[in-house]
Amino acid sequence: MGSKTEKRQLMIFIVTAYGIPYLLGILMWYGSAKQINLSAFPATQMLYPAMGVMLAYLLTRKGDRELPKAFYISFILVTVVSIVLTVLTVLSPDVMIAMPGGDVPLFLLASQYVMIIGGIICLICYFAAGKYRRAAYGMKGKNWKKSVGCIVLFLVLYLLRIGIYNVFAGQLESFLAIFQSVEAWVYMAFLPLNFLLGYIAFFGEEYGWRYYLQPLLQKKFGLRKGVLILGVVWGLWHLPLDFFFYVTPDKGLIMTVNQIITCVCLGIFLGYVYMKTENIWAPVVIHFLNNNMVLVVSGEYSADVMSDQSVSWGDIPIALLVNGVLFGLFILAKQYREKEAASAAEEALSALQLF
């Protein structure tokens, strides 16, 4: 897929983004069998794709003065510390710390603080890098009018999806009750603050998938096929979480199929947003909203809502239909038309080339 340097970069990315979560999947299997709290794993895993990109560039572009080294190194350090703490949540689950609400696993709490404090440190390094370095490596925010429009569009589609699911389940009243809940409105009012404290995980995924891997796959396979392949790749990346966190292992295959459907369809929409705005922060915000609005629509304001979900094969056709119509149809947008979008794709890919 290009020069030797690009192939080396891709190999570093794959080993980091896929190798680490699949290796730690063995630990997740053990933790699941022992009924250990595995809630540190999803957030930490979200950091791996960006770390893969950063390691690839640090190792292959050592002489590039525009490389945002401080930001990259701080992000990698946060990820490494998070990995260590995440491993310790399984190896030493009984080490507790007293909190006002009761005893909490020490290493689980520490991993959350590392994510928050590390995110703030990375944000400082991000701004210290300067606009030229941020722009050179796809991190500069721009085209905010288009970006906000895409974010609002996603919220409308997201709520429409939840509404449709509730209609199928005969629970429309439960959906309408969301808009009458004071707790829901208060939580949504704090979403900007929550984003500031937890953005690093969502940047971790989107910088790897949308900024780095999407242009590579689209160059090789075309704009539409490339984003479809990316969706499958993204879905399979969740495999350890699908079997040992989101559901119990006996439901892992169903969850994996459902995950691939979601990632392909949502990946089409996120790819559309990224090509339209050329702003990595637009898909980062959308990804954040996609994960955090679950708490609002479920009425359970705890990260535990993501674990031990109930899924069945009967859910698959509905998921395919609803996600396919609401998000998948964006593959027909002009951004995915080969001739019209070719120049934009080349511009995105040029940022990945060796300087």
mmCIF file of C-alpha atoms in Angstrom:
data_model
loop_
_atom_site.group_PDB
_atom_site.id
_atom_site.type_symbol
_atom_site.label_atom_id
_atom_site.label_comp_id
_atom_site.label_asym_id
_atom_site.label_seq_id
_atom_site.Cartn_x
_atom_site.Cartn_y
_atom_site.Cartn_z
ATOM 1 C CA MET A 1 0.000 0.000 0.000
ATOM 2 C CA GLY A 2 2.549 2.550 -1.168
ATOM 3 C CA SER A 3 6.216 3.014 -0.264
ATOM 4 C CA LYS A 4 8.226 0.926 2.189
ATOM 5 C CA THR A 5 7.832 3.695 4.743
ATOM 6 C CA GLU A 6 4.043 3.665 4.384
ATOM 7 C CA LYS A 7 3.972 -0.109 4.699
ATOM 8 C CA ARG A 8 6.083 0.115 7.844
ATOM 9 C CA GLN A 9 3.742 2.748 9.253
ATOM 10 C CA LEU A 10 0.739 0.543 8.506
ATOM 11 C CA MET A 11 2.373 -2.457 10.181
ATOM 12 C CA ILE A 12 3.121 -0.419 13.319
ATOM 13 C CA PHE A 13 -0.465 0.799 13.347
ATOM 14 C CA ILE A 14 -1.937 -2.707 12.967
ATOM 15 C CA VAL A 15 0.294 -4.236 15.647
ATOM 16 C CA THR A 16 -0.600 -1.445 18.083
ATOM 17 C CA ALA A 17 -4.292 -0.924 17.303
ATOM 18 C CA TYR A 18 -5.127 -4.631 16.983
ATOM 19 C CA GLY A 19 -2.319 -6.485 18.732
ATOM 20 C CA ILE A 20 -2.753 -4.873 22.141
ATOM 21 C CA PRO A 21 -6.551 -5.285 22.500
ATOM 22 C CA TYR A 22 -6.463 -8.846 21.177
ATOM 23 C CA LEU A 23 -3.627 -9.744 23.552
ATOM 24 C CA LEU A 24 -5.443 -8.151 26.477
ATOM 25 C CA GLY A 25 -8.531 -10.026 25.323
ATOM 26 C CA ILE A 26 -6.979 -13.077 27.004
ATOM 27 C CA LEU A 27 -6.963 -11.126 30.271
ATOM 28 C CA MET A 28 -10.556 -10.071 29.639
ATOM 29 C CA TRP A 29 -11.514 -13.720 29.166
ATOM 30 C CA TYR A 30 -9.929 -14.545 32.510
ATOM 31 C CA GLY A 31 -11.583 -11.549 34.205
ATOM 32 C CA SER A 32 -14.960 -12.439 32.728
ATOM 33 C CA ALA A 33 -14.683 -16.007 34.004
ATOM 34 C CA LYS A 34 -13.823 -14.687 37.477
ATOM 35 C CA GLN A 35 -16.604 -12.046 37.301
ATOM 36 C CA ILE A 36 -14.109 -9.208 37.759
ATOM 37 C CA ASN A 37 -15.096 -5.629 36.908
ATOM 38 C CA LEU A 38 -13.756 -5.016 33.361
ATOM 39 C CA SER A 39 -15.049 -1.472 32.892
ATOM 40 C CA ALA A 40 -11.531 -0.025 32.544
ATOM 41 C CA PHE A 41 -10.936 -1.931 29.301
ATOM 42 C CA PRO A 42 -13.238 -0.082 26.821
ATOM 43 C CA ALA A 43 -11.893 3.432 27.468
ATOM 44 C CA THR A 44 -8.280 2.259 27.428
ATOM 45 C CA GLN A 45 -8.821 0.323 24.203
ATOM 46 C CA MET A 46 -10.103 3.484 22.534
ATOM 47 C CA LEU A 47 -6.623 4.999 22.869
ATOM 48 C CA TYR A 48 -4.827 2.314 20.847
ATOM 49 C CA PRO A 49 -5.650 3.418 17.260
ATOM 50 C CA ALA A 50 -4.247 6.932 17.788
ATOM 51 C CA MET A 51 -1.234 5.535 19.629
ATOM 52 C CA GLY A 52 -0.602 3.320 16.610
ATOM 53 C CA VAL A 53 -0.578 6.335 14.284
ATOM 54 C CA MET A 54 1.642 8.343 16.622
ATOM 55 C CA LEU A 55 4.164 5.555 17.090
ATOM 56 C CA ALA A 56 4.266 5.018 13.327
ATOM 57 C CA TYR A 57 5.058 8.666 12.659
ATOM 58 C CA LEU A 58 7.516 9.068 15.536
ATOM 59 C CA LEU A 59 9.477 6.050 14.307
ATOM 60 C CA THR A 60 9.420 6.889 10.593
ATOM 61 C CA ARG A 61 9.459 10.704 10.507
ATOM 62 C CA LYS A 62 12.147 11.526 13.040
ATOM 63 C CA GLY A 63 13.466 14.506 11.068
ATOM 64 C CA ASP A 64 10.099 16.166 10.509
ATOM 65 C CA ARG A 65 10.020 19.489 12.358
ATOM 66 C CA GLU A 66 6.244 19.769 11.972
ATOM 67 C CA LEU A 67 5.669 16.583 13.954
ATOM 68 C CA PRO A 68 3.755 17.459 17.172
ATOM 69 C CA LYS A 69 6.138 15.382 19.288
ATOM 70 C CA ALA A 70 5.119 16.678 22.723
ATOM 71 C CA PHE A 71 1.449 15.928 22.075
ATOM 72 C CA TYR A 72 2.217 12.521 20.608
ATOM 73 C CA ILE A 73 4.567 11.517 23.425
ATOM 74 C CA SER A 74 2.195 12.715 26.156
ATOM 75 C CA PHE A 75 -0.677 10.788 24.519
ATOM 76 C CA ILE A 76 1.427 7.619 24.282
ATOM 77 C CA LEU A 77 2.489 7.925 27.936
ATOM 78 C CA VAL A 78 -1.141 8.323 29.025
ATOM 79 C CA THR A 79 -2.005 5.213 27.025
ATOM 80 C CA VAL A 80 0.837 3.148 28.502
ATOM 81 C CA VAL A 81 -0.079 4.124 32.072
ATOM 82 C CA SER A 82 -3.734 3.347 31.314
ATOM 83 C CA ILE A 83 -2.772 -0.102 30.021
ATOM 84 C CA VAL A 84 -0.801 -0.861 33.198
ATOM 85 C CA LEU A 85 -3.684 0.231 35.432
ATOM 86 C CA THR A 86 -6.207 -1.661 33.332
ATOM 87 C CA VAL A 87 -4.167 -4.858 33.653
ATOM 88 C CA LEU A 88 -3.951 -4.331 37.409
ATOM 89 C CA THR A 89 -7.757 -4.091 37.686
ATOM 90 C CA VAL A 90 -7.785 -7.790 36.777
ATOM 91 C CA LEU A 91 -4.594 -8.960 38.484
ATOM 92 C CA SER A 92 -5.373 -7.116 41.752
ATOM 93 C CA PRO A 93 -9.160 -6.654 41.812
ATOM 94 C CA ASP A 94 -9.417 -6.795 45.609
ATOM 95 C CA VAL A 95 -7.289 -3.697 46.233
ATOM 96 C CA MET A 96 -9.958 -1.187 47.252
ATOM 97 C CA ILE A 97 -10.123 2.443 48.290
ATOM 98 C CA ALA A 98 -12.793 3.943 50.534
ATOM 99 C CA MET A 99 -15.010 6.539 48.838
ATOM 100 C CA PRO A 100 -18.127 8.383 50.091
ATOM 101 C CA GLY A 101 -20.365 6.006 48.142
ATOM 102 C CA GLY A 102 -18.520 2.899 49.303
ATOM 103 C CA ASP A 103 -15.363 0.987 48.489
ATOM 104 C CA VAL A 104 -14.117 1.250 44.894
ATOM 105 C CA PRO A 105 -11.406 -0.810 43.122
ATOM 106 C CA LEU A 106 -8.250 1.307 43.437
ATOM 107 C CA PHE A 107 -6.814 0.666 39.985
ATOM 108 C CA LEU A 108 -10.169 1.223 38.283
ATOM 109 C CA LEU A 109 -10.472 4.622 39.958
ATOM 110 C CA ALA A 110 -6.841 5.429 39.148
ATOM 111 C CA SER A 111 -7.414 4.626 35.461
ATOM 112 C CA GLN A 112 -10.280 7.117 35.368
ATOM 113 C CA TYR A 113 -8.168 9.855 36.936
ATOM 114 C CA VAL A 114 -5.313 9.142 34.526
ATOM 115 C CA MET A 115 -7.703 9.535 31.611
ATOM 116 C CA ILE A 116 -8.925 12.915 32.914
ATOM 117 C CA ILE A 117 -5.586 14.344 34.027
ATOM 118 C CA GLY A 118 -3.795 12.888 31.015
ATOM 119 C CA GLY A 119 -6.398 14.415 28.729
ATOM 120 C CA ILE A 120 -5.777 17.853 30.224
ATOM 121 C CA ILE A 121 -1.999 17.469 29.824
ATOM 122 C CA CYS A 122 -2.461 16.368 26.211
ATOM 123 C CA LEU A 123 -4.736 19.337 25.592
ATOM 124 C CA ILE A 124 -2.023 21.701 26.830
ATOM 125 C CA CYS A 125 0.499 20.023 24.521
ATOM 126 C CA TYR A 126 -2.037 20.183 21.705
ATOM 127 C CA PHE A 127 -2.314 23.964 21.867
ATOM 128 C CA ALA A 128 1.407 24.353 22.563
ATOM 129 C CA ALA A 129 2.137 22.523 19.280
ATOM 130 C CA GLY A 130 0.833 25.522 17.337
ATOM 131 C CA LYS A 131 -1.624 25.690 14.469
ATOM 132 C CA TYR A 132 0.895 24.711 11.785
ATOM 133 C CA ARG A 133 1.849 21.438 13.461
ATOM 134 C CA ARG A 134 -1.797 20.706 14.251
ATOM 135 C CA ALA A 135 -2.757 21.348 10.633
ATOM 136 C CA ALA A 136 0.151 19.295 9.266
ATOM 137 C CA TYR A 137 -1.020 16.241 11.182
ATOM 138 C CA GLY A 138 -4.769 16.541 10.790
ATOM 139 C CA MET A 139 -5.581 17.810 14.283
ATOM 140 C CA LYS A 140 -6.582 21.411 13.586
ATOM 141 C CA GLY A 141 -10.240 22.261 13.953
ATOM 142 C CA LYS A 142 -11.777 24.007 10.944
ATOM 143 C CA ASN A 143 -14.961 24.406 8.920
ATOM 144 C CA TRP A 144 -16.921 24.702 12.150
ATOM 145 C CA LYS A 145 -20.161 25.796 10.509
ATOM 146 C CA LYS A 146 -20.296 22.567 8.514
ATOM 147 C CA SER A 147 -19.081 20.615 11.531
ATOM 148 C CA VAL A 148 -21.806 21.909 13.850
ATOM 149 C CA GLY A 149 -24.383 21.197 11.159
ATOM 150 C CA CYS A 150 -23.193 17.578 10.938
ATOM 151 C CA ILE A 151 -23.235 17.209 14.723
ATOM 152 C CA VAL A 152 -26.815 18.497 14.931
ATOM 153 C CA LEU A 153 -27.802 16.203 12.061
ATOM 154 C CA PHE A 154 -26.336 13.245 13.927
ATOM 155 C CA LEU A 155 -28.299 14.093 17.092
ATOM 156 C CA VAL A 156 -31.527 14.200 15.086
ATOM 157 C CA LEU A 157 -30.757 10.853 13.421
ATOM 158 C CA TYR A 158 -29.658 9.327 16.718
ATOM 159 C CA LEU A 159 -32.880 10.268 18.496
ATOM 160 C CA LEU A 160 -34.886 9.122 15.477
ATOM 161 C CA ARG A 161 -33.123 5.749 15.651
ATOM 162 C CA ILE A 162 -33.926 5.379 19.344
ATOM 163 C CA GLY A 163 -37.528 6.401 18.674
ATOM 164 C CA ILE A 164 -37.876 3.758 15.948
ATOM 165 C CA TYR A 165 -36.387 1.071 18.195
ATOM 166 C CA ASN A 166 -38.900 1.982 20.902
ATOM 167 C CA VAL A 167 -41.769 1.811 18.416
ATOM 168 C CA PHE A 168 -40.689 -1.700 17.378
ATOM 169 C CA ALA A 169 -40.516 -2.646 21.071
ATOM 170 C CA GLY A 170 -43.904 -1.066 21.809
ATOM 171 C CA GLN A 171 -42.305 1.389 24.232
ATOM 172 C CA LEU A 172 -42.901 4.752 22.577
ATOM 173 C CA GLU A 173 -44.035 6.242 25.896
ATOM 174 C CA SER A 174 -40.638 5.411 27.416
ATOM 175 C CA PHE A 175 -38.929 7.309 24.598
ATOM 176 C CA LEU A 176 -41.145 10.374 25.003
ATOM 177 C CA ALA A 177 -40.524 10.314 28.756
ATOM 178 C CA ILE A 178 -36.865 11.096 28.095
ATOM 179 C CA PHE A 179 -37.768 14.645 27.083
ATOM 180 C CA GLN A 180 -39.747 15.117 30.303
ATOM 181 C CA SER A 181 -36.930 13.931 32.566
ATOM 182 C CA VAL A 182 -35.176 16.690 34.506
ATOM 183 C CA GLU A 183 -32.262 14.347 35.154
ATOM 184 C CA ALA A 184 -31.819 13.812 31.411
ATOM 185 C CA TRP A 185 -31.725 17.558 30.678
ATOM 186 C CA VAL A 186 -29.257 18.158 33.514
ATOM 187 C CA TYR A 187 -26.984 15.409 32.221
ATOM 188 C CA MET A 188 -27.142 16.821 28.688
ATOM 189 C CA ALA A 189 -26.291 20.270 30.013
ATOM 190 C CA PHE A 190 -23.066 18.824 31.431
ATOM 191 C CA LEU A 191 -22.106 17.046 28.195
ATOM 192 C CA PRO A 192 -19.649 19.798 27.135
ATOM 193 C CA LEU A 193 -17.804 19.443 30.463
ATOM 194 C CA ASN A 194 -17.873 15.652 30.175
ATOM 195 C CA PHE A 195 -16.411 15.954 26.686
ATOM 196 C CA LEU A 196 -13.558 18.102 27.953
ATOM 197 C CA LEU A 197 -12.761 15.523 30.635
ATOM 198 C CA GLY A 198 -13.090 12.470 28.395
ATOM 199 C CA TYR A 199 -12.351 13.627 24.835
ATOM 200 C CA ILE A 200 -8.999 11.821 24.741
ATOM 201 C CA ALA A 201 -10.604 8.387 24.325
ATOM 202 C CA PHE A 202 -12.782 9.466 21.392
ATOM 203 C CA PHE A 203 -9.908 11.302 19.746
ATOM 204 C CA GLY A 204 -7.980 8.070 20.236
ATOM 205 C CA GLU A 205 -10.341 6.159 17.983
ATOM 206 C CA GLU A 206 -11.159 8.776 15.384
ATOM 207 C CA TYR A 207 -7.564 9.849 14.791
ATOM 208 C CA GLY A 208 -6.755 6.241 13.984
ATOM 209 C CA TRP A 209 -9.828 5.287 11.960
ATOM 210 C CA ARG A 210 -10.903 8.462 10.183
ATOM 211 C CA TYR A 211 -7.673 10.488 9.901
ATOM 212 C CA TYR A 212 -5.228 7.670 9.203
ATOM 213 C CA LEU A 213 -6.861 4.456 7.982
ATOM 214 C CA GLN A 214 -9.818 5.809 5.989
ATOM 215 C CA PRO A 215 -7.715 7.691 3.372
ATOM 216 C CA LEU A 216 -5.416 4.672 2.975
ATOM 217 C CA LEU A 217 -8.271 2.249 2.349
ATOM 218 C CA GLN A 218 -10.091 4.683 0.081
ATOM 219 C CA LYS A 219 -6.979 5.184 -2.037
ATOM 220 C CA LYS A 220 -6.594 1.442 -2.548
ATOM 221 C CA PHE A 221 -10.222 0.331 -2.827
ATOM 222 C CA GLY A 222 -12.146 3.481 -3.751
ATOM 223 C CA LEU A 223 -14.155 5.891 -1.661
ATOM 224 C CA ARG A 224 -17.160 3.638 -1.068
ATOM 225 C CA LYS A 225 -15.480 0.244 -0.819
ATOM 226 C CA GLY A 226 -12.756 1.753 1.336
ATOM 227 C CA VAL A 227 -15.180 3.094 3.934
ATOM 228 C CA LEU A 228 -17.148 -0.178 3.935
ATOM 229 C CA ILE A 229 -13.964 -2.166 4.585
ATOM 230 C CA LEU A 230 -13.070 0.292 7.335
ATOM 231 C CA GLY A 231 -16.448 -0.364 8.960
ATOM 232 C CA VAL A 232 -15.790 -4.102 9.066
ATOM 233 C CA VAL A 233 -12.245 -3.517 10.342
ATOM 234 C CA TRP A 234 -13.594 -1.197 13.025
ATOM 235 C CA GLY A 235 -16.300 -3.677 14.001
ATOM 236 C CA LEU A 236 -13.876 -6.599 14.365
ATOM 237 C CA TRP A 237 -11.586 -4.399 16.461
ATOM 238 C CA HIS A 238 -14.305 -4.544 19.157
ATOM 239 C CA LEU A 239 -14.136 -8.364 19.297
ATOM 240 C CA PRO A 240 -12.705 -8.732 22.857
ATOM 241 C CA LEU A 241 -15.254 -6.243 24.183
ATOM 242 C CA ASP A 242 -18.076 -7.955 22.278
ATOM 243 C CA PHE A 243 -17.380 -11.303 23.931
ATOM 244 C CA PHE A 244 -16.286 -10.313 27.421
ATOM 245 C CA PHE A 245 -17.734 -6.895 28.275
ATOM 246 C CA TYR A 246 -20.828 -5.832 26.326
ATOM 247 C CA VAL A 247 -22.423 -9.268 26.720
ATOM 248 C CA THR A 248 -21.595 -12.661 28.190
ATOM 249 C CA PRO A 249 -19.397 -14.913 26.012
ATOM 250 C CA ASP A 250 -22.336 -17.077 24.883
ATOM 251 C CA LYS A 251 -23.837 -13.991 23.197
ATOM 252 C CA GLY A 252 -20.519 -12.775 21.793
ATOM 253 C CA LEU A 253 -21.147 -13.829 18.194
ATOM 254 C CA ILE A 254 -24.508 -12.042 18.092
ATOM 255 C CA MET A 255 -22.918 -8.920 19.556
ATOM 256 C CA THR A 256 -20.084 -9.072 17.032
ATOM 257 C CA VAL A 257 -22.497 -9.221 14.080
ATOM 258 C CA ASN A 258 -24.508 -6.365 15.575
ATOM 259 C CA GLN A 259 -21.290 -4.417 16.167
ATOM 260 C CA ILE A 260 -20.149 -4.817 12.563
ATOM 261 C CA ILE A 261 -23.530 -3.587 11.291
ATOM 262 C CA THR A 262 -23.328 -0.554 13.567
ATOM 263 C CA CYS A 263 -19.708 0.214 12.687
ATOM 264 C CA VAL A 264 -20.259 -0.121 8.937
ATOM 265 C CA CYS A 265 -23.337 2.124 8.934
ATOM 266 C CA LEU A 266 -22.061 4.643 11.473
ATOM 267 C CA GLY A 267 -18.650 4.510 9.777
ATOM 268 C CA ILE A 268 -20.292 5.593 6.524
ATOM 269 C CA PHE A 269 -21.800 8.598 8.278
ATOM 270 C CA LEU A 270 -18.583 9.471 10.130
ATOM 271 C CA GLY A 271 -16.631 9.102 6.888
ATOM 272 C CA TYR A 272 -19.087 11.431 5.203
ATOM 273 C CA VAL A 273 -18.692 13.962 8.017
ATOM 274 C CA TYR A 274 -14.900 13.810 7.881
ATOM 275 C CA MET A 275 -14.763 14.235 4.104
ATOM 276 C CA LYS A 276 -17.311 17.049 4.214
ATOM 277 C CA THR A 277 -15.719 19.033 7.047
ATOM 278 C CA GLU A 278 -12.050 17.940 6.868
ATOM 279 C CA ASN A 279 -12.194 18.436 10.633
ATOM 280 C CA ILE A 280 -11.265 15.420 12.785
ATOM 281 C CA TRP A 281 -13.013 17.000 15.767
ATOM 282 C CA ALA A 282 -16.418 16.653 14.104
ATOM 283 C CA PRO A 283 -16.351 12.815 14.151
ATOM 284 C CA VAL A 284 -14.712 12.943 17.602
ATOM 285 C CA VAL A 285 -17.683 14.904 19.000
ATOM 286 C CA ILE A 286 -20.185 12.676 17.194
ATOM 287 C CA HIS A 287 -18.505 9.542 18.537
ATOM 288 C CA PHE A 288 -18.630 11.034 22.032
ATOM 289 C CA LEU A 289 -22.341 11.788 21.677
ATOM 290 C CA ASN A 290 -23.068 8.336 20.275
ATOM 291 C CA ASN A 291 -21.578 6.703 23.368
ATOM 292 C CA ASN A 292 -22.798 9.155 26.010
ATOM 293 C CA MET A 293 -26.376 9.617 24.827
ATOM 294 C CA VAL A 294 -26.873 5.933 25.693
ATOM 295 C CA LEU A 295 -26.996 6.993 29.325
ATOM 296 C CA VAL A 296 -29.729 9.526 28.574
ATOM 297 C CA VAL A 297 -31.987 7.235 26.559
ATOM 298 C CA SER A 298 -31.538 4.336 28.984
ATOM 299 C CA GLY A 299 -32.146 6.459 32.070
ATOM 300 C CA GLU A 300 -29.184 4.745 33.748
ATOM 301 C CA TYR A 301 -26.462 7.312 34.404
ATOM 302 C CA SER A 302 -23.644 4.866 34.908
ATOM 303 C CA ALA A 303 -21.016 3.368 32.605
ATOM 304 C CA ASP A 304 -22.329 -0.032 33.721
ATOM 305 C CA VAL A 305 -25.171 0.387 31.231
ATOM 306 C CA MET A 306 -22.711 -0.629 28.492
ATOM 307 C CA SER A 307 -21.971 -4.036 30.049
ATOM 308 C CA ASP A 308 -24.070 -7.208 30.181
ATOM 309 C CA GLN A 309 -26.426 -6.041 27.460
ATOM 310 C CA SER A 310 -29.329 -8.144 26.218
ATOM 311 C CA VAL A 311 -29.057 -9.131 22.535
ATOM 312 C CA SER A 312 -30.623 -11.763 20.305
ATOM 313 C CA TRP A 313 -30.504 -12.816 16.661
ATOM 314 C CA GLY A 314 -33.936 -11.230 16.293
ATOM 315 C CA ASP A 315 -32.333 -7.810 16.879
ATOM 316 C CA ILE A 316 -30.071 -8.123 13.824
ATOM 317 C CA PRO A 317 -32.608 -7.471 10.996
ATOM 318 C CA ILE A 318 -33.981 -4.399 12.802
ATOM 319 C CA ALA A 319 -30.463 -3.067 13.458
ATOM 320 C CA LEU A 320 -29.547 -3.582 9.801
ATOM 321 C CA LEU A 321 -32.706 -1.879 8.549
ATOM 322 C CA VAL A 322 -32.687 1.112 10.898
ATOM 323 C CA ASN A 323 -28.945 1.824 10.797
ATOM 324 C CA GLY A 324 -28.818 1.144 7.080
ATOM 325 C CA VAL A 325 -31.562 3.653 6.310
ATOM 326 C CA LEU A 326 -30.560 6.380 8.766
ATOM 327 C CA PHE A 327 -26.763 6.223 8.385
ATOM 328 C CA GLY A 328 -25.884 3.795 5.616
ATOM 329 C CA LEU A 329 -27.637 5.766 2.896
ATOM 330 C CA PHE A 330 -25.079 8.537 3.296
ATOM 331 C CA ILE A 331 -22.875 6.422 1.058
ATOM 332 C CA LEU A 332 -24.913 7.956 -1.769
ATOM 333 C CA ALA A 333 -23.816 11.472 -0.764
ATOM 334 C CA LYS A 334 -21.726 13.440 -3.225
ATOM 335 C CA GLN A 335 -18.673 13.094 -0.954
ATOM 336 C CA TYR A 336 -18.589 9.418 -1.941
ATOM 337 C CA ARG A 337 -18.853 9.994 -5.677
ATOM 338 C CA GLU A 338 -15.478 8.994 -7.028
ATOM 339 C CA LYS A 339 -14.817 11.801 -9.494
ATOM 340 C CA GLU A 340 -16.128 14.664 -7.390
ATOM 341 C CA ALA A 341 -14.435 13.502 -4.183
ATOM 342 C CA ALA A 342 -11.175 12.246 -5.678
ATOM 343 C CA SER A 343 -9.319 15.512 -5.171
ATOM 344 C CA ALA A 344 -10.512 15.781 -1.562
ATOM 345 C CA ALA A 345 -9.375 12.222 -0.863
ATOM 346 C CA GLU A 346 -5.970 12.927 -2.371
ATOM 347 C CA GLU A 347 -5.612 15.993 -0.151
ATOM 348 C CA ALA A 348 -6.462 13.936 2.923
ATOM 349 C CA LEU A 349 -4.022 11.247 1.905
ATOM 350 C CA SER A 350 -1.239 13.730 1.182
ATOM 351 C CA ALA A 351 -1.100 14.522 4.884
ATOM 352 C CA LEU A 352 -0.139 10.892 5.491
ATOM 353 C CA GLN A 353 2.750 10.879 3.020
ATOM 354 C CA LEU A 354 6.392 11.077 4.055
ATOM 355 C CA PHE A 355 7.577 14.663 4.039
#
